[in-house]
Coordinates of C-alpha atoms in Angstrom, one line a residue:
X1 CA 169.6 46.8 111.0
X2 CA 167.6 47.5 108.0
X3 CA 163.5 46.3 109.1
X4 CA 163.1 45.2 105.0
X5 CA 166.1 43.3 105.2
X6 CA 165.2 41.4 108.7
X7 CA 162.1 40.0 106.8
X8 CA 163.8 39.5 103.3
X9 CA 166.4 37.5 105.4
X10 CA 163.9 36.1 107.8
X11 CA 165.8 33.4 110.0
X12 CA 164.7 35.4 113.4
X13 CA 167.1 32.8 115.6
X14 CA 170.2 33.5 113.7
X15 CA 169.8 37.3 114.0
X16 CA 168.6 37.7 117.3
X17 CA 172.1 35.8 118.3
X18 CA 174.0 37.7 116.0
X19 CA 172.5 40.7 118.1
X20 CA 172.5 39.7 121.4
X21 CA 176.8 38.7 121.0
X22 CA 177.2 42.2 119.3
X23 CA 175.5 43.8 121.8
X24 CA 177.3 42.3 124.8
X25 CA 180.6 42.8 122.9
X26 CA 180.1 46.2 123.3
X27 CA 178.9 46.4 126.5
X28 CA 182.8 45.7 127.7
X29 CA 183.4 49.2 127.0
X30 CA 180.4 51.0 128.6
X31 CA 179.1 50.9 132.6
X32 CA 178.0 47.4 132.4
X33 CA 181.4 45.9 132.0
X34 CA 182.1 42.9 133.5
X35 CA 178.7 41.4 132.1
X36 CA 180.1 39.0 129.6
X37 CA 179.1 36.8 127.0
X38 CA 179.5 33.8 129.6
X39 CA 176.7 35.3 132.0
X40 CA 174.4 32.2 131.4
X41 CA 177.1 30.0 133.4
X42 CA 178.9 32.8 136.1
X43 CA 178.0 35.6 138.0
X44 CA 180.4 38.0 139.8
X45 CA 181.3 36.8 143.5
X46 CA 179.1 39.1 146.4
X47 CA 182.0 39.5 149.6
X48 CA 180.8 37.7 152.0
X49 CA 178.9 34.8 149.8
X50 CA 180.8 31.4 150.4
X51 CA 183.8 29.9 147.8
X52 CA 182.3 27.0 147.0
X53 CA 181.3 27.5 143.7
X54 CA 184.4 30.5 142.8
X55 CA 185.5 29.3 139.3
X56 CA 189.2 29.9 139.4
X57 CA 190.3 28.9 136.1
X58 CA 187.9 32.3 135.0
X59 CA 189.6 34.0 137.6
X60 CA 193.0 33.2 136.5
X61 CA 191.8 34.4 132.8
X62 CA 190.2 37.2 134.2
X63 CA 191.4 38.6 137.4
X64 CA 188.0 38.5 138.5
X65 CA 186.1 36.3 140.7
X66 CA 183.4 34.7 139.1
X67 CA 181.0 32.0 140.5
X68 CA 179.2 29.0 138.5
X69 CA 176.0 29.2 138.3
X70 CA 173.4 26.3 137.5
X71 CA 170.3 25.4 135.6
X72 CA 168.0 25.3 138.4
X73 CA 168.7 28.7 139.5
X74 CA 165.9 30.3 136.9
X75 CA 166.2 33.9 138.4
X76 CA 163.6 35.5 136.3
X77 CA 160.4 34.8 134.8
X78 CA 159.0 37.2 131.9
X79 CA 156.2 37.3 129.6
X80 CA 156.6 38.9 125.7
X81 CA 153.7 40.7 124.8
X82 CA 153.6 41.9 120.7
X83 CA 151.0 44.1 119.9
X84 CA 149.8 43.0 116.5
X85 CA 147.2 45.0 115.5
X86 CA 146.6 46.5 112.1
X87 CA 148.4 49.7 113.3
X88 CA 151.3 47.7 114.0
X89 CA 151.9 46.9 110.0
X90 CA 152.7 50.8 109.0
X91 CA 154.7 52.1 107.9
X92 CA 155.1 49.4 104.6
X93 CA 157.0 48.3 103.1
X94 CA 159.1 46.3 105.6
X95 CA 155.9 46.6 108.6
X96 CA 158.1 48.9 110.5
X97 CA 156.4 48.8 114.0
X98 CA 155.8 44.7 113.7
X99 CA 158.9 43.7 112.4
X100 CA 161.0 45.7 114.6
X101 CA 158.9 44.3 117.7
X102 CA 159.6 40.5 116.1
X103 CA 163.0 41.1 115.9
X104 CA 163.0 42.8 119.7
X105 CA 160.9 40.3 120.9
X106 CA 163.4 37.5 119.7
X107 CA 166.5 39.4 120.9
X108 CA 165.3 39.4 124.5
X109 CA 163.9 35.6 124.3
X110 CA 167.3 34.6 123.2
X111 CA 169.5 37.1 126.3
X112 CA 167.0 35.8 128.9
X113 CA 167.7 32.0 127.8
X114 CA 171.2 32.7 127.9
X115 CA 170.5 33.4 131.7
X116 CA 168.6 30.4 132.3
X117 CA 165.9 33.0 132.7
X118 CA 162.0 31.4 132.0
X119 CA 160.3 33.2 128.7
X120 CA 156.8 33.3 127.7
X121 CA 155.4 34.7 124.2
X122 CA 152.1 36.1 123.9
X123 CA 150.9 37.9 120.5
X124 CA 147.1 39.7 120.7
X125 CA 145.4 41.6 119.0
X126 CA 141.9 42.3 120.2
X127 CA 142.1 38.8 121.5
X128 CA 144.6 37.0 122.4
X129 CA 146.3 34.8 119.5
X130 CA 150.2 32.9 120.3
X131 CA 150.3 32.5 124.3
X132 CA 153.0 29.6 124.8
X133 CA 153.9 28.2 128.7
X134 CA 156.8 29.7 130.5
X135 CA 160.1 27.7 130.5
X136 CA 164.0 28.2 130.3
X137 CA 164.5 25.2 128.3
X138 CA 166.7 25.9 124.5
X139 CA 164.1 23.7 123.0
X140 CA 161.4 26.4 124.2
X141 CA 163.4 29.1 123.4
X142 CA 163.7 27.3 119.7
X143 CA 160.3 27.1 119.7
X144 CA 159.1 30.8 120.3
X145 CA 162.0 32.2 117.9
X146 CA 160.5 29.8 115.6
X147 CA 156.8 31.0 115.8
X148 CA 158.4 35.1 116.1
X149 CA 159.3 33.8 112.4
X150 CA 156.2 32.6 111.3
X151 CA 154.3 35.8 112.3
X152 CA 157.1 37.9 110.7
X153 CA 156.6 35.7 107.5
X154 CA 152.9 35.6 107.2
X155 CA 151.2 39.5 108.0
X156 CA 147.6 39.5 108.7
X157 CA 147.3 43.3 108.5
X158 CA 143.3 43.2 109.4
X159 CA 142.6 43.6 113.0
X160 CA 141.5 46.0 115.6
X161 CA 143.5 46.8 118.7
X162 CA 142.3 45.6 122.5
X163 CA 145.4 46.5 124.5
X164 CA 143.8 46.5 127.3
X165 CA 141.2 43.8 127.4
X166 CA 144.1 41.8 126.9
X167 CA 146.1 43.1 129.6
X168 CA 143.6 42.5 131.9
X169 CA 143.3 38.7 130.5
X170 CA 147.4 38.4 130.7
X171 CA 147.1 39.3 134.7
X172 CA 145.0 36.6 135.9
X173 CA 146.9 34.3 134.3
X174 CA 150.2 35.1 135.6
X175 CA 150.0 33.7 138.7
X176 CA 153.9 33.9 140.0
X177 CA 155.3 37.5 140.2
X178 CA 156.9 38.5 136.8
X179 CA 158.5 41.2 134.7
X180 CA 155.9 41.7 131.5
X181 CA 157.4 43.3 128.5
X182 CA 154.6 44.6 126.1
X183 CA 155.8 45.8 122.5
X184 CA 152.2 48.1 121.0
X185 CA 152.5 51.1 119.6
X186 CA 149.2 51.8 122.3
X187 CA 147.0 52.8 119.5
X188 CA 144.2 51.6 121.7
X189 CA 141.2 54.2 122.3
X190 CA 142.4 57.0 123.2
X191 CA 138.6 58.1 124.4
X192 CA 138.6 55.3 126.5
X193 CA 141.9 55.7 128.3
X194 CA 140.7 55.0 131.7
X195 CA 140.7 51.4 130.3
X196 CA 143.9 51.1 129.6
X197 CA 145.1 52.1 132.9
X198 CA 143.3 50.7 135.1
X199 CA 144.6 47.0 132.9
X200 CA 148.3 48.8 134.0
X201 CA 147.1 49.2 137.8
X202 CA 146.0 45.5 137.1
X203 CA 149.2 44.3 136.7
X204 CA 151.3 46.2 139.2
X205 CA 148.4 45.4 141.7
X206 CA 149.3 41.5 141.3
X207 CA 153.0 42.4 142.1
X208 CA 154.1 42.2 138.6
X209 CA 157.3 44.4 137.2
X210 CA 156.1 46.3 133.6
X211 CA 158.4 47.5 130.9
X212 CA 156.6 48.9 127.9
X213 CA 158.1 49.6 124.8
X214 CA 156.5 52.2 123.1
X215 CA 157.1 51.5 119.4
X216 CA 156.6 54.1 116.9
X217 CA 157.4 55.3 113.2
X218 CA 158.7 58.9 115.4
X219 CA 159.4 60.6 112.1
X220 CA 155.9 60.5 110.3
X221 CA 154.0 59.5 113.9
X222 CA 155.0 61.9 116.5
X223 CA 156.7 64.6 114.3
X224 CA 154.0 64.5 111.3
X225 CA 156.9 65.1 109.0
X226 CA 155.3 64.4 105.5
X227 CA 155.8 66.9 102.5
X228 CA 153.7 69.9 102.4
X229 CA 151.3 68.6 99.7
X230 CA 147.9 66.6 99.4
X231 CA 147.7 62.6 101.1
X232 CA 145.5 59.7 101.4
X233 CA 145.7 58.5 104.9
X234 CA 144.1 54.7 105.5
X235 CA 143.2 53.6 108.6
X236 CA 145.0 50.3 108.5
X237 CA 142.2 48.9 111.2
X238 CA 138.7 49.8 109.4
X239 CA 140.3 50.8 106.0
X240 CA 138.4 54.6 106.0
X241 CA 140.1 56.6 103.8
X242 CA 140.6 60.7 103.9
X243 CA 142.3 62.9 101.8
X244 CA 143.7 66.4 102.9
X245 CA 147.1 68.3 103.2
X246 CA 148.9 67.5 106.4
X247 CA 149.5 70.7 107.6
X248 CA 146.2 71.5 108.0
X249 CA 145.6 68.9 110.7
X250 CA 149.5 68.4 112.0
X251 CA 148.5 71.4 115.3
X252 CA 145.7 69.7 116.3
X253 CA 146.6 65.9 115.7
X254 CA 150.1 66.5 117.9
X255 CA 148.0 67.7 120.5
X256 CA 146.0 65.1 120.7
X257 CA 148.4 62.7 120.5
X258 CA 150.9 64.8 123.2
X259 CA 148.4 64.7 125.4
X260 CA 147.3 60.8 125.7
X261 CA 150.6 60.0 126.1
X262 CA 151.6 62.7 128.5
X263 CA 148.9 60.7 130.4
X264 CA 150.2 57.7 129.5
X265 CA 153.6 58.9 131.1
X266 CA 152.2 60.2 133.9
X267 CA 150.2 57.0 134.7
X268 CA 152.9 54.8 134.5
X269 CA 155.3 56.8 136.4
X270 CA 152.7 56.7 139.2
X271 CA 152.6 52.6 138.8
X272 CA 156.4 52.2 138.6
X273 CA 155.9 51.3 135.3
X274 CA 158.8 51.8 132.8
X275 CA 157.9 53.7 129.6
X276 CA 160.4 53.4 127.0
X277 CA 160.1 55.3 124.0
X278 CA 161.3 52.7 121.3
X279 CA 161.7 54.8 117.6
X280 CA 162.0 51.9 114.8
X281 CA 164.8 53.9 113.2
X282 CA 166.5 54.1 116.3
X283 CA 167.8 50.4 116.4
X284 CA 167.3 47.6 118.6
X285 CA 170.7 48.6 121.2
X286 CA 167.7 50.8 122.7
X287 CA 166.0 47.8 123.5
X288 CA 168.2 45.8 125.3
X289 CA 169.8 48.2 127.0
X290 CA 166.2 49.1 128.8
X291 CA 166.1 45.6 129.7
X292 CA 169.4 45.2 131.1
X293 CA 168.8 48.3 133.1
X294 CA 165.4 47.0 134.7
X295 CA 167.0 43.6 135.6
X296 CA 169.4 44.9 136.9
X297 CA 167.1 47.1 139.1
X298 CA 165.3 43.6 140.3
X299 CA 168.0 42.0 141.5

């Protein structure tokens, strides 16, 4: 899905269903079969569990044995972090990093409503900006997909990055053990790394469950892949400006880089943290196929 088209088009609730059916469409074919576009009202049978609730018209559809599920049974509760920080707005046009983590963001809100799971939104920069309550209801699902829009619609490319003083903030609030999803292309200080995990420890330390979604331009970000000629790179959070020929910084700035998030890796993996590389050109299928994976693993 093209990221300029996403914000040309703009209604974030319409496409993160369009998605989300797709998606599940597909997944009849692949190991999760069997998880159907009817999971908000059934859930395979366990041997053992009583019949009481079996649904035997689905099982005389199906030849499977389904049972109903109902609105109180809120399995879940999860908290959508979006990183939205200056660095998040490159590359333009289209503000790869933040539109792709809108439209994420929104997919997931809309799959975890379907299974009367309880959402929460929180967007940050260095502070925190949109933190709404968490609840199961449509009407708050409506609500977040409706703000996801807003901030798609109206950039404010100007502000510095404070992953973890946020994420420190975020687990004192959360008071009932949670999975937190954070979207951030972790841009924070990489000097000050320390920071940022001990805000991870933080989280796990309160019994929490993590997934991060690394988001990145891969291409231009990771690779360095730009033409062999002179640029003018602007730092998008304090607007300094340098000019030079890429390949005479590409060695150094990939090691650098490699090595924070080799850290970064390493950290997490020591937490139980899931680090997912999420590449903007890669599609959102990447996306909810992590999260299907770690909910599946917390049940």
């Amino acid at each position: 899905m093209d990221l300029a088209k996403i914000r040309e088009y703009g209604n974030i609730e319409f496409l993160a269903k369009q998605m989300v059916e797709g998606f599940i469409t597909g997944l009849h074919k692949s190991p999760f079969h069997g998880f159907s576009v009817e999971f908000a009202e059934h859930r395979l049978y366990n041997t053992g569990e009583s019949t009481r609730h079996i649904d035997w018209k689905v099982y005389a559809k199906t030849d499977r044995i389904y049972t109903k599920r109902y609105e109180e049974e809120t399995n879940l509760r999860c908290h959508l972090l979006i990183d939205t920080s200056s660095s998040m707005y490159y590359p333009v046009p289209g503000y790869g990093k933040i539109t792709f983590s809108i439209m994420a963001a929104g997919a997931l809100a809309y799959m975890l409503q379907k299974q009367k799971d309880a959402v929460s939104l929180t967007t940050f920069s260095d502070k925190v900006e949109i933190q709404t309550p968490i609840k199961s209801t449509p009407t708050h699902i409506h609500k977040i997909l409706l703000d996801l829009q807003e901030l798609m619609q109206k950039p404010d490319a100007s502000k510095s990055t404070g992953v973890a003083s946020v994420i420190h903030e975020i687990a004192e609030k959360i008071h009932r053990r949670s999975l937190v999803i954070l979207f951030s292309d972790m841009f924070d200080n990489i000097t000050e790394s320390e920071k940022l995990f001990s805000a991870l420890q933080h989280l796990k330390h309160n019994m929490h469950e993590v997934l991060i979604f690394h988001v990145t331009d891969k291409k231009t970000e990771s690779d360095f892949a730009f033409e062999d000629r002179p640029y003018e790179f602007i730092d998008l959070e304090t607007n300094e400006k340098i000019k030079l020929n890429p390949a005479q910084v590409k060695d150094d700035y990939q090691k650098t880089l490699q090595g924070f998030y080799h850290d970064l890796k390493l950290r997490c993996g020591q937490y139980k943290i899931d680090f997912i590389e999420a590449d903007i050109a890669q599609g959102f299928e990447q996306i909810l196929s992590a999260y299907l994976v770690k909910r599946a693993k917390m049940r």
